[in-house]
mmCIF file of C-alpha atoms and ligand atoms in Angstrom:
data_model
loop_
_atom_site.group_PDB
_atom_site.id
_atom_site.type_symbol
_atom_site.label_atom_id
_atom_site.label_comp_id
_atom_site.label_asym_id
_atom_site.label_seq_id
_atom_site.Cartn_x
_atom_site.Cartn_y
_atom_site.Cartn_z
ATOM 1 C CA MET A 483 -5.982 21.450 -15.529
ATOM 2 C CA VAL A 484 -2.457 19.667 -16.329
ATOM 3 C CA PHE A 485 -2.161 15.952 -17.232
ATOM 4 C CA LEU A 486 0.781 13.628 -16.651
ATOM 5 C CA ARG A 487 0.454 10.791 -18.750
ATOM 6 C CA THR A 488 2.817 7.796 -18.838
ATOM 7 C CA GLU A 489 1.866 4.082 -19.715
ATOM 8 C CA LEU A 490 0.727 3.136 -16.745
ATOM 9 C CA CYS A 491 -2.324 5.372 -17.267
ATOM 10 C CA ASP A 492 -2.890 3.898 -20.775
ATOM 11 C CA ILE A 493 -2.618 0.279 -18.729
ATOM 12 C CA LEU A 494 -4.828 1.184 -16.309
ATOM 13 C CA GLY A 495 -7.167 3.232 -17.745
ATOM 14 C CA ILE A 496 -6.266 5.645 -15.190
ATOM 15 C CA ARG A 497 -5.951 9.771 -15.842
ATOM 16 C CA TYR A 498 -2.969 10.145 -13.374
ATOM 17 C CA PRO A 499 0.277 7.567 -12.919
ATOM 18 C CA ILE A 500 -0.106 7.145 -9.177
ATOM 19 C CA LEU A 501 -1.813 4.070 -7.286
ATOM 20 C CA GLN A 502 -3.237 3.969 -3.818
ATOM 21 C CA GLY A 503 -1.012 1.217 -1.575
ATOM 22 C CA GLY A 504 -3.002 -1.423 -0.052
ATOM 23 C CA MET A 505 -3.333 -0.875 3.363
ATOM 24 C CA GLY A 506 -4.349 -3.338 6.046
ATOM 25 C CA PRO A 507 -6.006 -3.376 8.597
ATOM 26 C CA TYR A 508 -8.569 -1.092 7.276
ATOM 27 C CA LYS A 509 -10.451 -2.277 4.078
ATOM 28 C CA THR A 510 -9.541 1.421 2.696
ATOM 29 C CA GLU A 511 -12.818 1.540 1.263
ATOM 30 C CA GLU A 512 -13.329 5.323 1.664
ATOM 31 C CA LEU A 513 -10.193 5.930 0.288
ATOM 32 C CA ALA A 514 -10.220 3.503 -2.694
ATOM 33 C CA ILE A 515 -13.480 5.602 -3.694
ATOM 34 C CA ALA A 516 -11.849 8.824 -3.209
ATOM 35 C CA VAL A 517 -8.684 7.891 -5.326
ATOM 36 C CA ALA A 518 -10.534 6.391 -8.082
ATOM 37 C CA ARG A 519 -12.689 9.459 -8.331
ATOM 38 C CA ALA A 520 -10.165 11.686 -8.155
ATOM 39 C CA GLY A 521 -8.668 9.847 -11.446
ATOM 40 C CA ALA A 522 -5.922 7.306 -9.782
ATOM 41 C CA LEU A 523 -5.836 3.715 -8.811
ATOM 42 C CA GLY A 524 -8.560 3.383 -5.806
ATOM 43 C CA VAL A 525 -7.188 0.276 -3.733
ATOM 44 C CA ILE A 526 -9.459 -1.650 -1.372
ATOM 45 C CA SER A 527 -7.028 -3.630 1.349
ATOM 46 C CA SER A 528 -7.905 -7.127 1.958
ATOM 47 C CA ILE A 529 -5.511 -8.152 5.084
ATOM 48 C CA GLY A 530 -7.530 -6.794 7.452
ATOM 49 C CA MET A 531 -10.634 -8.903 7.003
ATOM 50 C CA ALA A 532 -9.374 -11.902 6.858
ATOM 51 C CA ALA A 533 -8.167 -11.188 10.705
ATOM 52 C CA SER A 534 -10.824 -13.716 11.972
ATOM 53 C CA MET A 535 -8.722 -16.779 9.868
ATOM 54 C CA LEU A 536 -5.301 -15.668 11.274
ATOM 55 C CA PRO A 537 -4.046 -17.367 14.805
ATOM 56 C CA GLU A 538 -5.477 -15.958 17.933
ATOM 57 C CA SER A 539 -2.136 -13.535 18.625
ATOM 58 C CA ALA A 540 -3.196 -11.191 15.520
ATOM 59 C CA PRO A 541 -3.202 -8.106 16.819
ATOM 60 C CA ILE A 542 -6.646 -6.520 15.664
ATOM 61 C CA ASP A 543 -9.882 -7.606 16.646
ATOM 62 C CA PRO A 544 -11.616 -8.378 14.005
ATOM 63 C CA VAL A 545 -15.284 -8.045 15.651
ATOM 64 C CA ARG A 546 -14.132 -4.336 16.674
ATOM 65 C CA LEU A 547 -12.943 -3.355 13.298
ATOM 66 C CA PHE A 548 -15.476 -5.023 10.779
ATOM 67 C CA GLY A 549 -18.153 -6.840 12.841
ATOM 68 C CA THR A 550 -19.001 -10.564 12.493
ATOM 69 C CA ASP A 551 -19.592 -10.792 8.917
ATOM 70 C CA THR A 552 -17.360 -13.547 7.247
ATOM 71 C CA PRO A 553 -14.012 -12.349 5.495
ATOM 72 C CA GLN A 554 -15.245 -13.416 1.875
ATOM 73 C CA ASN A 555 -18.655 -11.489 2.168
ATOM 74 C CA LEU A 556 -17.018 -8.192 3.328
ATOM 75 C CA LEU A 557 -14.853 -8.375 0.454
ATOM 76 C CA ARG A 558 -17.902 -8.939 -1.486
ATOM 77 C CA LYS A 559 -19.899 -6.019 -0.078
ATOM 78 C CA SER A 560 -16.772 -3.709 -0.512
ATOM 79 C CA ILE A 561 -16.596 -4.349 -4.199
ATOM 80 C CA GLU A 562 -19.811 -3.840 -4.287
ATOM 81 C CA ARG A 563 -19.960 -0.271 -3.017
ATOM 82 C CA VAL A 564 -16.798 0.856 -4.255
ATOM 83 C CA ALA A 565 -17.826 -0.380 -7.890
ATOM 84 C CA GLN A 566 -20.974 1.434 -7.589
ATOM 85 C CA GLU A 567 -19.617 4.791 -6.017
ATOM 86 C CA VAL A 568 -16.915 4.793 -8.747
ATOM 87 C CA LYS A 569 -19.276 4.365 -11.421
ATOM 88 C CA PRO A 570 -20.730 7.753 -12.136
ATOM 89 C CA HIS A 571 -16.846 9.381 -12.252
ATOM 90 C CA ASN A 572 -15.676 6.550 -14.592
ATOM 91 C CA GLY A 573 -13.208 5.662 -11.651
ATOM 92 C CA VAL A 574 -10.501 2.824 -11.914
ATOM 93 C CA PHE A 575 -9.835 0.031 -8.402
ATOM 94 C CA GLY A 576 -8.377 -2.860 -7.836
ATOM 95 C CA VAL A 577 -7.858 -5.274 -4.888
ATOM 96 C CA ASN A 578 -4.679 -6.085 -2.721
ATOM 97 C CA VAL A 579 -4.329 -9.624 -1.631
ATOM 98 C CA PRO A 580 -0.836 -9.990 0.217
ATOM 99 C CA VAL A 581 0.172 -13.550 -0.712
ATOM 100 C CA ALA A 582 2.554 -14.611 2.429
ATOM 101 C CA SER A 583 2.470 -18.518 2.613
ATOM 102 C CA GLU A 584 1.112 -17.714 6.077
ATOM 103 C CA PHE A 585 -2.166 -15.606 4.866
ATOM 104 C CA LEU A 586 -2.345 -18.676 1.885
ATOM 105 C CA PRO A 587 -6.079 -19.410 2.602
ATOM 106 C CA ALA A 588 -7.276 -16.322 2.663
ATOM 107 C CA SER A 589 -5.214 -15.272 -0.067
ATOM 108 C CA GLU A 590 -6.874 -17.799 -2.347
ATOM 109 C CA MET A 591 -10.258 -17.140 -1.020
ATOM 110 C CA PHE A 592 -9.985 -13.485 -1.805
ATOM 111 C CA VAL A 593 -8.738 -13.895 -5.458
ATOM 112 C CA ARG A 594 -11.745 -16.134 -5.816
ATOM 113 C CA GLN A 595 -13.781 -13.846 -4.483
ATOM 114 C CA VAL A 596 -12.348 -10.948 -7.054
ATOM 115 C CA ILE A 597 -13.097 -12.929 -9.905
ATOM 116 C CA ALA A 598 -16.368 -13.973 -9.029
ATOM 117 C CA SER A 599 -17.401 -10.284 -7.889
ATOM 118 C CA ARG A 600 -16.232 -9.443 -12.117
ATOM 119 C CA GLU A 601 -18.009 -12.331 -13.341
ATOM 120 C CA SER A 602 -21.149 -11.538 -11.675
ATOM 121 C CA ASP A 603 -21.784 -7.971 -12.378
ATOM 122 C CA SER A 604 -20.649 -5.976 -15.802
ATOM 123 C CA ASP A 605 -19.951 -3.042 -13.967
ATOM 124 C CA ILE A 606 -17.998 -4.225 -11.468
ATOM 125 C CA GLU A 607 -15.735 -6.298 -14.373
ATOM 126 C CA ARG A 608 -15.629 -2.567 -15.835
ATOM 127 C CA HIS A 609 -14.321 -0.759 -12.814
ATOM 128 C CA LEU A 610 -12.492 -3.198 -10.927
ATOM 129 C CA ARG A 611 -9.525 -3.936 -13.339
ATOM 130 C CA VAL A 612 -6.337 -4.553 -10.996
ATOM 131 C CA LEU A 613 -5.261 -7.395 -8.446
ATOM 132 C CA ILE A 614 -1.998 -6.342 -6.661
ATOM 133 C CA THR A 615 -0.310 -8.941 -4.865
ATOM 134 C CA SER A 616 2.536 -8.512 -2.163
ATOM 135 C CA ALA A 617 4.508 -10.125 0.557
ATOM 136 C CA GLY A 618 4.889 -13.469 -1.374
ATOM 137 C CA ASN A 619 5.797 -15.948 -4.222
ATOM 138 C CA PRO A 620 4.056 -14.372 -7.586
ATOM 139 C CA ARG A 621 4.034 -17.511 -9.341
ATOM 140 C CA PRO A 622 0.913 -18.945 -8.614
ATOM 141 C CA TRP A 623 -0.826 -15.843 -9.392
ATOM 142 C CA SER A 624 -0.648 -15.367 -12.921
ATOM 143 C CA VAL A 625 -3.929 -17.168 -13.481
ATOM 144 C CA VAL A 626 -6.003 -13.914 -12.939
ATOM 145 C CA LYS A 627 -5.043 -12.727 -16.413
ATOM 146 C CA LYS A 628 -7.265 -15.161 -17.738
ATOM 147 C CA HIS A 629 -10.008 -14.031 -16.570
ATOM 148 C CA GLY A 630 -9.411 -10.399 -18.029
ATOM 149 C CA LEU A 631 -7.439 -8.671 -14.354
ATOM 150 C CA ILE A 632 -4.312 -6.427 -15.190
ATOM 151 C CA TRP A 633 -1.547 -8.105 -12.540
ATOM 152 C CA ILE A 634 0.563 -6.051 -10.382
ATOM 153 C CA HIS A 635 3.017 -7.677 -7.785
ATOM 154 C CA VAL A 636 4.958 -5.786 -5.397
ATOM 155 C CA VAL A 637 8.466 -6.687 -4.667
ATOM 156 C CA PRO A 638 11.691 -4.962 -2.823
ATOM 157 C CA SER A 639 14.781 -6.549 -4.556
ATOM 158 C CA VAL A 640 15.834 -6.571 -7.909
ATOM 159 C CA TYR A 641 15.956 -10.735 -7.105
ATOM 160 C CA HIS A 642 12.364 -10.474 -6.550
ATOM 161 C CA ALA A 643 11.420 -8.483 -9.616
ATOM 162 C CA LYS A 644 12.937 -10.856 -11.898
ATOM 163 C CA LYS A 645 10.836 -13.778 -10.368
ATOM 164 C CA ALA A 646 7.433 -11.468 -10.880
ATOM 165 C CA GLU A 647 8.555 -10.863 -14.195
ATOM 166 C CA GLN A 648 9.127 -14.536 -14.864
ATOM 167 C CA ALA A 649 6.011 -15.419 -13.541
ATOM 168 C CA GLY A 650 4.081 -12.987 -15.757
ATOM 169 C CA ALA A 651 3.477 -10.104 -13.849
ATOM 170 C CA ASP A 652 2.021 -6.920 -16.234
ATOM 171 C CA ILE A 653 3.609 -4.317 -13.622
ATOM 172 C CA ILE A 654 6.016 -4.454 -11.057
ATOM 173 C CA VAL A 655 6.037 -1.709 -7.876
ATOM 174 C CA ALA A 656 9.383 -1.773 -6.682
ATOM 175 C CA SER A 657 8.809 -0.728 -2.925
ATOM 176 C CA GLY A 658 11.670 1.100 -0.896
ATOM 177 C CA HIS A 659 12.720 0.738 2.741
ATOM 178 C CA GLU A 660 11.557 4.282 3.126
ATOM 179 C CA GLY A 661 7.759 2.840 3.192
ATOM 180 C CA GLY A 662 5.683 2.544 5.485
ATOM 181 C CA ALA A 663 4.317 -0.858 7.953
ATOM 182 C CA HIS A 664 6.257 -4.058 6.200
ATOM 183 C CA VAL A 665 9.542 -3.550 5.076
ATOM 184 C CA SER A 666 12.234 -5.670 3.165
ATOM 185 C CA TRP A 667 15.069 -7.779 5.471
ATOM 186 C CA ASP A 668 17.323 -5.836 3.320
ATOM 187 C CA PRO A 669 17.040 -2.512 4.124
ATOM 188 C CA VAL A 670 17.556 -1.058 0.431
ATOM 189 C CA HIS A 671 15.551 2.129 -0.410
ATOM 190 C CA SER A 672 14.137 3.927 -3.373
ATOM 191 C CA MET A 673 16.836 5.828 -4.488
ATOM 192 C CA VAL A 674 18.861 2.621 -5.358
ATOM 193 C CA LEU A 675 16.096 0.063 -5.799
ATOM 194 C CA VAL A 676 14.052 1.680 -8.455
ATOM 195 C CA PRO A 677 16.689 2.508 -11.006
ATOM 196 C CA ALA A 678 17.876 -1.074 -10.605
ATOM 197 C CA VAL A 679 14.808 -2.707 -10.978
ATOM 198 C CA VAL A 680 13.826 -0.467 -13.989
ATOM 199 C CA SER A 681 16.945 -2.096 -16.206
ATOM 200 C CA ALA A 682 16.928 -5.253 -14.726
ATOM 201 C CA VAL A 683 12.948 -6.058 -15.748
ATOM 202 C CA ALA A 684 11.471 -5.535 -19.068
ATOM 203 C CA ARG A 685 8.095 -4.628 -17.545
ATOM 204 C CA PRO A 686 6.766 -1.070 -16.309
ATOM 205 C CA VAL A 687 7.929 -0.043 -12.689
ATOM 206 C CA VAL A 688 6.237 1.669 -10.553
ATOM 207 C CA ALA A 689 8.110 3.247 -7.563
ATOM 208 C CA ALA A 690 6.506 2.905 -3.875
ATOM 209 C CA GLY A 691 8.105 4.037 -0.690
ATOM 210 C CA GLY A 692 8.745 7.312 -0.035
ATOM 211 C CA PHE A 693 6.938 9.358 -2.773
ATOM 212 C CA CYS A 694 4.255 11.994 -1.499
ATOM 213 C CA ASP A 695 4.474 15.087 -3.807
ATOM 214 C CA GLY A 696 4.772 16.481 -7.121
ATOM 215 C CA ALA A 697 8.804 16.665 -6.528
ATOM 216 C CA SER A 698 9.288 12.835 -5.768
ATOM 217 C CA LEU A 699 6.557 12.115 -8.628
ATOM 218 C CA ALA A 700 9.217 13.727 -10.337
ATOM 219 C CA ALA A 701 11.948 12.169 -9.303
ATOM 220 C CA ALA A 702 10.493 8.663 -9.827
ATOM 221 C CA LEU A 703 9.951 9.418 -13.385
ATOM 222 C CA CYS A 704 13.418 10.238 -13.598
ATOM 223 C CA LEU A 705 14.561 6.781 -12.202
ATOM 224 C CA GLY A 706 12.706 5.225 -14.862
ATOM 225 C CA ALA A 707 9.277 4.276 -13.410
ATOM 226 C CA VAL A 708 5.847 5.092 -14.980
ATOM 227 C CA GLY A 709 4.580 6.296 -11.919
ATOM 228 C CA ILE A 710 4.192 5.647 -7.898
ATOM 229 C CA GLN A 711 2.340 4.156 -5.235
ATOM 230 C CA MET A 712 1.946 6.231 -2.122
ATOM 231 C CA GLY A 713 0.797 4.772 1.285
ATOM 232 C CA THR A 714 1.666 7.142 4.052
ATOM 233 C CA ARG A 715 0.573 10.453 1.901
ATOM 234 C CA PHE A 716 -2.665 9.028 1.581
ATOM 235 C CA ILE A 717 -3.777 8.150 5.005
ATOM 236 C CA ALA A 718 -3.581 11.445 6.003
ATOM 237 C CA THR A 719 -6.295 12.733 4.030
ATOM 238 C CA LYS A 720 -9.624 13.946 4.946
ATOM 239 C CA GLU A 721 -11.435 10.878 3.192
ATOM 240 C CA SER A 722 -9.067 8.068 4.355
ATOM 241 C CA ASP A 723 -10.389 5.486 6.468
ATOM 242 C CA PHE A 724 -7.824 5.789 9.467
ATOM 243 C CA GLU A 725 -8.326 7.065 12.961
ATOM 244 C CA GLN A 726 -7.725 10.688 13.291
ATOM 245 C CA ILE A 727 -5.043 10.133 15.866
ATOM 246 C CA TRP A 728 -2.930 8.086 13.093
ATOM 247 C CA LYS A 729 -3.228 10.870 10.568
ATOM 248 C CA GLU A 730 -2.257 13.574 12.971
ATOM 249 C CA THR A 731 0.422 12.029 13.954
ATOM 250 C CA ILE A 732 2.051 11.931 10.360
ATOM 251 C CA VAL A 733 1.124 15.546 10.031
ATOM 252 C CA LYS A 734 3.184 16.164 13.350
ATOM 253 C CA HIS A 735 6.198 13.942 12.639
ATOM 254 C CA ASP A 736 9.579 15.022 11.391
ATOM 255 C CA GLU A 737 11.570 12.628 8.921
ATOM 256 C CA ARG A 738 12.903 10.900 11.874
ATOM 257 C CA GLY A 739 9.694 9.756 13.187
ATOM 258 C CA THR A 740 9.362 6.545 12.162
ATOM 259 C CA LEU A 741 11.400 2.865 13.463
ATOM 260 C CA VAL A 742 11.635 -0.656 12.043
ATOM 261 C CA GLY A 743 11.414 -3.212 14.346
ATOM 262 C CA ARG A 744 10.102 -6.836 14.197
ATOM 263 C CA GLY A 745 6.401 -6.586 13.049
ATOM 264 C CA ILE A 746 4.088 -9.586 11.960
ATOM 265 C CA LEU A 747 5.680 -11.859 10.361
ATOM 266 C CA GLY A 748 8.622 -9.508 9.365
ATOM 267 C CA PRO A 749 10.020 -6.245 9.744
ATOM 268 C CA MET A 750 7.421 -3.480 9.723
ATOM 269 C CA ARG A 751 8.010 0.434 9.985
ATOM 270 C CA PHE A 752 5.967 1.996 12.567
ATOM 271 C CA LEU A 753 5.402 5.768 13.581
ATOM 272 C CA ARG A 754 7.569 6.027 16.130
ATOM 273 C CA ASN A 755 5.877 6.714 19.964
ATOM 274 C CA ALA A 756 6.285 4.884 23.243
ATOM 275 C CA ARG A 757 5.080 1.727 21.530
ATOM 276 C CA ALA A 758 7.185 1.592 18.868
ATOM 277 C CA GLU A 759 9.954 2.234 21.049
ATOM 278 C CA ALA A 760 9.237 -0.789 23.080
ATOM 279 C CA ILE A 761 8.982 -3.245 20.287
ATOM 280 C CA VAL A 762 12.576 -2.098 19.110
ATOM 281 C CA ARG A 763 14.028 -2.567 22.631
ATOM 282 C CA GLN A 764 12.403 -5.869 22.224
ATOM 283 C CA THR A 765 13.457 -6.650 19.035
ATOM 284 C CA LEU A 766 17.151 -5.645 20.004
ATOM 285 C CA SER A 767 17.115 -7.928 23.084
ATOM 286 C CA ASP A 768 14.737 -10.966 21.671
ATOM 287 C CA VAL A 769 15.983 -11.280 18.152
ATOM 288 C CA PRO A 770 19.362 -9.150 17.344
ATOM 289 C CA ALA A 771 20.019 -11.300 14.226
ATOM 290 C CA PHE A 772 17.026 -9.384 12.883
ATOM 291 C CA TYR A 773 19.083 -6.250 12.292
ATOM 292 C CA LEU A 774 21.871 -8.269 10.626
ATOM 293 C CA GLY A 775 18.984 -9.120 8.145
ATOM 294 C CA GLU A 776 18.736 -12.496 9.241
ATOM 295 C CA PRO A 777 15.029 -13.920 9.116
ATOM 296 C CA VAL A 778 13.900 -14.813 12.345
ATOM 297 C CA ALA A 779 12.072 -18.093 11.971
ATOM 298 C CA SER A 780 9.575 -18.373 14.716
ATOM 299 C CA ASN A 781 6.716 -16.018 14.525
ATOM 300 C CA SER A 782 5.373 -17.440 17.956
ATOM 301 C CA LYS A 783 5.395 -14.417 19.904
ATOM 302 C CA ILE A 784 4.697 -11.300 17.884
ATOM 303 C CA LEU A 785 6.815 -8.786 19.833
ATOM 304 C CA GLY A 786 5.216 -5.627 21.228
ATOM 305 C CA LEU A 787 2.359 -6.183 18.698
ATOM 306 C CA GLU A 788 -0.623 -7.174 21.487
ATOM 307 C CA ARG A 789 -4.370 -6.262 20.821
ATOM 308 C CA GLU A 790 -3.784 -3.434 23.560
ATOM 309 C CA GLY A 791 -1.905 -1.462 20.932
ATOM 310 C CA PHE A 792 -4.723 -1.518 18.248
ATOM 311 C CA ASP A 793 -7.210 -1.184 21.268
ATOM 312 C CA ALA A 794 -5.213 1.958 22.415
ATOM 313 C CA LEU A 795 -5.475 3.194 19.018
ATOM 314 C CA LEU A 796 -8.865 3.175 18.563
ATOM 315 C CA ASP A 797 -9.028 4.700 21.781
ATOM 316 C CA GLY A 798 -7.023 7.599 20.719
ATOM 317 C CA ASP A 799 -4.264 6.780 23.158
ATOM 318 C CA HIS A 800 -1.057 8.457 21.350
ATOM 319 C CA ASP A 801 1.734 7.031 23.402
ATOM 320 C CA ASN A 802 0.264 3.016 23.194
ATOM 321 C CA ALA A 803 -0.996 3.113 19.805
ATOM 322 C CA LEU A 804 0.168 0.846 17.285
ATOM 323 C CA MET A 805 0.581 2.975 14.340
ATOM 324 C CA PHE A 806 2.294 2.596 10.890
ATOM 325 C CA GLY A 807 3.805 4.931 8.518
ATOM 326 C CA GLY A 808 6.793 5.756 6.186
ATOM 327 C CA GLU A 809 9.420 8.404 6.477
ATOM 328 C CA CYS A 810 7.943 10.676 4.251
ATOM 329 C CA SER A 811 5.450 11.386 7.552
ATOM 330 C CA GLY A 812 8.404 14.151 7.833
ATOM 331 C CA ARG A 813 7.477 15.522 4.435
ATOM 332 C CA ILE A 814 3.748 15.609 5.219
ATOM 333 C CA SER A 815 2.263 18.512 7.231
ATOM 334 C CA THR A 816 -1.428 18.965 5.809
ATOM 335 C CA LEU A 817 -4.583 16.930 5.850
ATOM 336 C CA PRO A 818 -6.392 17.630 2.216
ATOM 337 C CA THR A 819 -8.784 15.931 0.570
ATOM 338 C CA VAL A 820 -7.802 13.187 -1.927
ATOM 339 C CA ASN A 821 -8.504 15.289 -5.149
ATOM 340 C CA ASP A 822 -6.557 18.257 -3.665
ATOM 341 C CA LEU A 823 -3.714 16.035 -2.978
ATOM 342 C CA ILE A 824 -3.707 14.726 -6.345
ATOM 343 C CA GLN A 825 -4.197 17.711 -8.119
ATOM 344 C CA SER A 826 -1.595 19.511 -6.251
ATOM 345 C CA ILE A 827 1.086 16.750 -7.177
ATOM 346 C CA VAL A 828 0.406 16.297 -10.429
ATOM 347 C CA ARG A 829 0.749 20.110 -10.848
ATOM 348 C CA GLU A 830 3.896 20.354 -8.949
ATOM 349 C CA ALA A 831 5.541 16.982 -10.600
ATOM 350 C CA ALA A 832 4.812 19.098 -14.114
ATOM 351 C CA GLU A 833 6.242 22.423 -12.867
ATOM 352 C CA THR A 834 9.372 20.386 -11.952
ATOM 353 C CA ILE A 835 9.851 18.616 -14.987
ATOM 354 C CA ARG A 836 9.480 21.910 -16.837
ATOM 355 C CA ARG A 837 12.136 23.785 -14.484
ATOM 356 C CA VAL A 838 14.288 20.800 -14.303
ATOM 357 C CA GLN A 839 14.237 20.492 -18.461
ATOM 358 C CA LYS A 840 15.754 24.219 -18.578
ATOM 359 C CA VAL A 841 19.164 22.780 -17.041
ATOM 360 C CA VAL A 842 19.721 20.960 -20.319
ATOM 361 C CA LEU A 843 21.806 22.854 -23.170
ATOM 362 C CA ASP A 844 22.644 21.264 -26.190
ATOM 363 C CA ALA A 845 25.915 22.821 -27.788
ATOM 364 C CA GLY A 846 25.568 23.431 -31.289
HETATM 365 C C1 FMN B 1350 -0.726 1.520 7.540
HETATM 366 C C2 FMN B 1350 -0.031 0.745 6.276
HETATM 367 C C3 FMN B 1350 -0.457 -0.913 5.736
HETATM 368 C C4 FMN B 1350 0.002 -1.222 4.766
HETATM 369 N N1 FMN B 1350 -0.612 -2.258 4.576
HETATM 370 C C5 FMN B 1350 -0.254 -2.778 3.454
HETATM 371 C C6 FMN B 1350 -0.744 -3.963 2.895
HETATM 372 O O1 FMN B 1350 -2.083 -4.858 3.578
HETATM 373 N N2 FMN B 1350 -0.521 -4.520 1.976
HETATM 374 C C7 FMN B 1350 0.486 -3.894 1.058
HETATM 375 O O2 FMN B 1350 0.821 -4.966 -0.006
HETATM 376 N N3 FMN B 1350 1.037 -2.995 1.397
HETATM 377 C C8 FMN B 1350 0.653 -2.487 2.347
HETATM 378 N N4 FMN B 1350 1.383 -1.235 2.665
HETATM 379 C C9 FMN B 1350 2.700 -0.669 2.167
HETATM 380 C C10 FMN B 1350 1.784 0.204 1.090
HETATM 381 O O3 FMN B 1350 0.954 -0.391 0.242
HETATM 382 C C11 FMN B 1350 2.678 1.056 0.097
HETATM 383 O O4 FMN B 1350 3.244 0.548 -0.614
HETATM 384 C C12 FMN B 1350 3.680 1.986 0.721
HETATM 385 O O5 FMN B 1350 2.736 2.698 2.089
HETATM 386 C C13 FMN B 1350 4.564 2.737 0.431
HETATM 387 O O6 FMN B 1350 5.543 3.353 0.964
HETATM 388 P P1 FMN B 1350 5.080 5.165 1.715
HETATM 389 O O7 FMN B 1350 4.095 4.784 3.222
HETATM 390 O O8 FMN B 1350 6.378 5.655 1.980
HETATM 391 O O9 FMN B 1350 4.281 5.799 0.922
HETATM 392 C C14 FMN B 1350 1.094 -0.169 4.061
HETATM 393 C C15 FMN B 1350 1.379 0.639 4.538
HETATM 394 C C16 FMN B 1350 1.151 1.719 5.549
HETATM 395 C C17 FMN B 1350 1.808 2.936 5.851
#
């Protein structure tokens, strides 16, 4: 068995320097359990649970996905279940809370619930160690550190990384434009973004966007990161909470199989199908400024993201299903268990690092 130990492992108490990305609309409860049991950081995703608090135009039907429980109860129960399931394996997990201004009432409620859950139960406190905020202003959230949480913030640029550092984030995730679902207005990819963020901030940096195997984990370490965060790769696993059609689409697509168009509150990377193509066509005709990186003010009309896209997903309609995913879907061709996946990534990363070391020849 091989271990790859970085500062990330020491800070979070995980065996491998791998984070699972938060991935609404699902709770990613099964995935968080499997990832934490396998020695990486499992993450519960909160944003889908808040669908009933979003405007009518929200593209998912919360009742169809989660029943009628309140968002707060959904998160509380999810935390309790994941803590119970990972305890025998000494697993560590976190909760992802997107903090875009449009979600703030939900974000604040979820963060309060994370703190309350930890205070209510010493097992939860031991295993739920991390809050990962994303998609918004980091400034209000350093307060979670006073409650014993490790605070990670996700950023798409050096500018935002510096803001996260000033706000006191313990770890910064630099998320490149290859990634699935929300991407930045500025199309800066991981190869440029990660080393730029590493040299701009004095905090450990985790690389996200395009990472899916041992070679890319080794590359992230070479770029100065202390680990990787993966979304798309974890969707295509046996345990992940996603629909089978979503997993199979990732396995089938090549590296050209994604498109960026206007999504919920900003640009998103979709898995290419008829719906994604229609969204991009609408984006080009209705909001051409989008592709110049100019923010589009009004979100009153969410292009192509009507509920029928989500219904089509649940009905297994491949062409019309609304599905997000990253460019690395082109490098994914298997549906392994999470444990097998993590083991193979770590093994391959170690082999890659050993192989690459051999190119160094010291003269004299
Ligand atoms: C389907 C999907 C949903 C996502 N939802 C969220 C989310 O709710 N919150 C968040 O911070 N990031 C979200 N992300 C981004 C991931 O956490 C992760 O940073 C990203 O997938 C990394 O790039 P990769 O897809 O190339 O691995 C989502 C990604 C995908 C593919």
